[in-house]
């Protein structure tokens, strides 16, 4: 009975990132998402997402170095910070709970811990979304916010801002997407079984 109640929603969306000439990297392009939401109940779901980001995956390493023969004018102890960017796919895994017009989420957002919230308006035809992730000491957390409008059944457009508290990588975007309930995924789940915690 619980398997029969499961709903599986697939969401495909793309965001056009406008070109930015910032201090870290010049980039533009399209950011793509493949998202699957598994709803065991109407007010609860698990979100699995693959993200293809034109920024790539950033990894920053800080190293403290103590030199026995420092260069002229340089302290014997100094710090180096290295940032590496690769084209790896990013991964999100979140748990969400809906309370009337508000959905709260937490988990992994694009490979880092984060939290998020969705505000549902006009019978879910309009949705405002906020994500906060990439917490660290070097940069401010990454804050992404956008609003989406369902213009036709299962088709929506959206616009928003990304990384609004880091001036060097601040961006805005326009996008579109489709979503649908995939009964075949539910069949696969009922056939293979769901691992219990």
Short mmCIF file of C-alpha atoms in Angstrom, two decimals:
data_model
loop_
_atom_site.label_atom_id
_atom_site.label_comp_id
_atom_site.label_asym_id
_atom_site.label_seq_id
_atom_site.Cartn_x
_atom_site.Cartn_y
_atom_site.Cartn_z
CA UNK A 1 0.00 0.00 0.00
CA UNK A 2 2.81 2.44 0.85
CA UNK A 3 4.52 1.69 -2.47
CA UNK A 4 1.27 2.45 -4.32
CA UNK A 5 1.10 5.86 -2.60
CA UNK A 6 4.58 6.90 -3.79
CA UNK A 7 4.68 9.62 -6.45
CA UNK A 8 7.81 10.15 -8.56
CA UNK A 9 8.19 13.54 -10.25
CA UNK A 10 10.87 14.31 -12.83
CA UNK A 11 11.95 17.93 -13.34
CA UNK A 12 14.23 19.03 -16.20
CA UNK A 13 15.32 22.66 -16.32
CA UNK A 14 17.96 24.92 -17.83
CA UNK A 15 19.22 28.34 -16.78
CA UNK A 16 20.99 30.76 -19.08
CA UNK A 17 23.78 32.45 -17.12
CA UNK A 18 24.64 35.89 -18.41
CA UNK A 19 28.33 36.58 -19.15
CA UNK A 20 30.22 38.06 -16.24
CA UNK A 21 33.68 39.56 -16.31
CA UNK A 22 34.58 38.98 -12.70
CA UNK A 23 37.83 38.78 -10.77
CA UNK A 24 37.77 34.99 -10.51
CA UNK A 25 36.76 33.69 -13.91
CA UNK A 26 34.97 34.76 -17.07
CA UNK A 27 32.14 32.35 -17.77
CA UNK A 28 28.74 32.12 -19.32
CA UNK A 29 26.54 29.40 -20.66
CA UNK A 30 23.68 27.18 -19.66
CA UNK A 31 23.31 25.40 -16.34
CA UNK A 32 21.27 22.19 -16.60
CA UNK A 33 19.41 20.21 -13.93
CA UNK A 34 17.98 16.70 -13.88
CA UNK A 35 15.87 16.28 -10.75
CA UNK A 36 13.84 13.37 -9.37
CA UNK A 37 11.51 13.89 -6.42
CA UNK A 38 10.19 10.83 -4.58
CA UNK A 39 7.01 11.60 -2.60
CA UNK A 40 6.14 8.88 -0.06
CA UNK A 41 3.50 11.32 1.28
CA UNK A 42 1.81 14.41 -0.12
CA UNK A 43 3.64 16.72 2.29
CA UNK A 44 7.09 15.05 2.20
CA UNK A 45 9.61 14.20 -0.48
CA UNK A 46 13.22 13.23 -1.16
CA UNK A 47 15.05 15.15 -3.88
CA UNK A 48 17.86 13.70 -6.02
CA UNK A 49 19.51 16.04 -8.52
CA UNK A 50 22.37 16.09 -11.04
CA UNK A 51 23.70 19.54 -12.01
CA UNK A 52 25.83 20.51 -15.01
CA UNK A 53 27.26 23.93 -14.02
CA UNK A 54 29.33 26.12 -16.40
CA UNK A 55 31.26 27.34 -13.35
CA UNK A 56 32.46 23.82 -12.76
CA UNK A 57 33.22 22.34 -9.35
CA UNK A 58 35.46 24.60 -7.25
CA UNK A 59 37.83 23.19 -4.64
CA UNK A 60 39.93 25.56 -2.50
CA UNK A 61 42.97 24.34 -0.55
CA UNK A 62 44.80 26.44 2.06
CA UNK A 63 48.38 25.45 2.95
CA UNK A 64 50.62 26.89 5.70
CA UNK A 65 54.28 26.77 4.66
CA UNK A 66 57.35 27.22 6.88
CA UNK A 67 60.52 27.87 4.91
CA UNK A 68 64.04 27.42 6.31
CA UNK A 69 65.46 29.69 3.59
CA UNK A 70 62.86 32.33 2.75
CA UNK A 71 63.21 34.63 -0.22
CA UNK A 72 64.33 38.20 0.37
CA UNK A 73 61.57 40.22 2.00
CA UNK A 74 59.38 37.20 2.67
CA UNK A 75 58.42 35.84 6.09
CA UNK A 76 59.64 32.31 6.86
CA UNK A 77 56.02 31.29 7.56
CA UNK A 78 53.40 32.10 4.94
CA UNK A 79 50.08 30.81 3.65
CA UNK A 80 49.15 29.71 0.13
CA UNK A 81 45.59 29.32 -1.14
CA UNK A 82 44.93 27.30 -4.31
CA UNK A 83 41.57 27.12 -6.10
CA UNK A 84 41.02 24.30 -8.60
CA UNK A 85 38.03 24.20 -10.97
CA UNK A 86 36.96 21.00 -12.74
CA UNK A 87 34.03 20.17 -15.04
CA UNK A 88 32.59 17.46 -12.77
CA UNK A 89 28.83 17.12 -12.38
CA UNK A 90 27.41 18.35 -9.09
CA UNK A 91 25.04 16.29 -6.96
CA UNK A 92 22.20 17.24 -4.62
CA UNK A 93 20.34 15.05 -2.14
CA UNK A 94 17.73 16.70 0.07
CA UNK A 95 14.81 15.91 2.31
CA UNK A 96 11.80 18.25 2.19
CA UNK A 97 8.69 18.77 4.31
CA UNK A 98 5.75 20.94 3.26
CA UNK A 99 3.71 23.04 5.68
CA UNK A 100 0.74 24.49 3.77
CA UNK A 101 2.29 27.22 1.54
CA UNK A 102 5.89 26.66 2.75
CA UNK A 103 8.32 23.82 2.03
CA UNK A 104 11.54 23.50 4.05
CA UNK A 105 14.53 21.52 2.74
CA UNK A 106 17.94 20.42 4.01
CA UNK A 107 20.76 18.15 2.86
CA UNK A 108 23.38 18.34 0.11
CA UNK A 109 23.00 21.16 -2.41
CA UNK A 110 25.46 20.98 -5.31
CA UNK A 111 28.00 18.88 -3.37
CA UNK A 112 27.90 20.93 -0.14
CA UNK A 113 25.66 21.06 2.92
CA UNK A 114 22.82 23.52 2.72
CA UNK A 115 19.26 24.53 3.52
CA UNK A 116 16.43 25.83 1.39
CA UNK A 117 12.83 26.95 1.34
CA UNK A 118 10.04 27.12 -1.25
CA UNK A 119 7.03 29.44 -1.03
CA UNK A 120 3.99 28.22 -3.03
CA UNK A 121 1.51 30.80 -4.34
CA UNK A 122 -1.63 30.82 -6.53
CA UNK A 123 -2.35 27.09 -6.19
CA UNK A 124 1.32 26.24 -6.85
CA UNK A 125 1.39 28.07 -10.20
CA UNK A 126 4.01 30.46 -8.78
CA UNK A 127 6.93 29.30 -6.63
CA UNK A 128 9.64 31.35 -4.90
CA UNK A 129 12.76 29.40 -4.00
CA UNK A 130 15.77 30.19 -1.79
CA UNK A 131 18.90 28.04 -1.38
CA UNK A 132 21.80 28.72 1.01
CA UNK A 133 24.88 26.48 0.68
CA UNK A 134 28.69 26.41 0.27
CA UNK A 135 29.30 27.57 3.84
CA UNK A 136 32.96 28.37 4.49
CA UNK A 137 35.41 30.80 6.03
CA UNK A 138 36.93 32.09 2.79
CA UNK A 139 33.75 33.28 1.05
CA UNK A 140 30.25 34.24 2.09
CA UNK A 141 27.72 31.41 1.77
CA UNK A 142 26.27 31.02 -1.71
CA UNK A 143 22.70 32.32 -1.77
CA UNK A 144 20.51 31.59 -4.78
CA UNK A 145 16.96 32.86 -5.18
CA UNK A 146 14.48 32.64 -8.04
CA UNK A 147 10.79 32.73 -8.87
CA UNK A 148 9.08 30.37 -11.34
CA UNK A 149 5.78 30.71 -13.20
CA UNK A 150 3.85 27.76 -14.64
CA UNK A 151 2.80 29.15 -18.03
CA UNK A 152 1.25 25.89 -19.33
CA UNK A 153 0.50 22.60 -17.57
CA UNK A 154 3.88 21.07 -16.63
CA UNK A 155 5.89 23.87 -18.32
CA UNK A 156 7.38 26.83 -16.45
CA UNK A 157 9.77 29.75 -16.83
CA UNK A 158 11.94 31.19 -14.06
CA UNK A 159 14.33 34.02 -13.31
CA UNK A 160 16.56 34.88 -10.38
CA UNK A 161 19.96 35.74 -8.94
CA UNK A 162 22.83 33.51 -7.89
CA UNK A 163 25.61 34.04 -5.35
CA UNK A 164 24.19 37.41 -4.34
CA UNK A 165 26.59 37.98 -1.41
CA UNK A 166 29.83 37.33 -3.33
CA UNK A 167 30.40 40.24 -5.67
CA UNK A 168 33.07 38.48 -7.71
CA UNK A 169 30.69 35.70 -8.80
CA UNK A 170 27.28 37.37 -8.56
CA UNK A 171 25.07 36.44 -11.51
CA UNK A 172 21.50 36.56 -12.74
CA UNK A 173 19.74 34.11 -15.03
CA UNK A 174 16.66 33.24 -17.05
CA UNK A 175 15.43 29.72 -17.60
CA UNK A 176 12.67 27.26 -18.40
CA UNK A 177 11.76 23.72 -17.47
CA UNK A 178 9.26 20.88 -17.60
CA UNK A 179 8.04 18.51 -14.89
CA UNK A 180 5.92 15.37 -14.99
CA UNK A 181 4.85 12.43 -12.87
CA UNK A 182 6.71 9.31 -14.04
CA UNK A 183 4.80 6.14 -13.19
CA UNK A 184 7.58 3.97 -14.63
CA UNK A 185 9.95 5.07 -11.86
CA UNK A 186 7.41 3.97 -9.27
CA UNK A 187 7.27 0.57 -10.97
CA UNK A 188 11.07 0.29 -10.77
CA UNK A 189 10.99 1.18 -7.06
CA UNK A 190 8.26 -1.36 -6.30
CA UNK A 191 10.19 -4.04 -8.23
CA UNK A 192 13.64 -3.44 -6.73
CA UNK A 193 12.46 -2.44 -3.25
CA UNK A 194 13.39 0.50 -1.05
CA UNK A 195 16.24 0.02 1.46
CA UNK A 196 15.06 0.64 5.00
CA UNK A 197 17.22 2.79 7.32
#
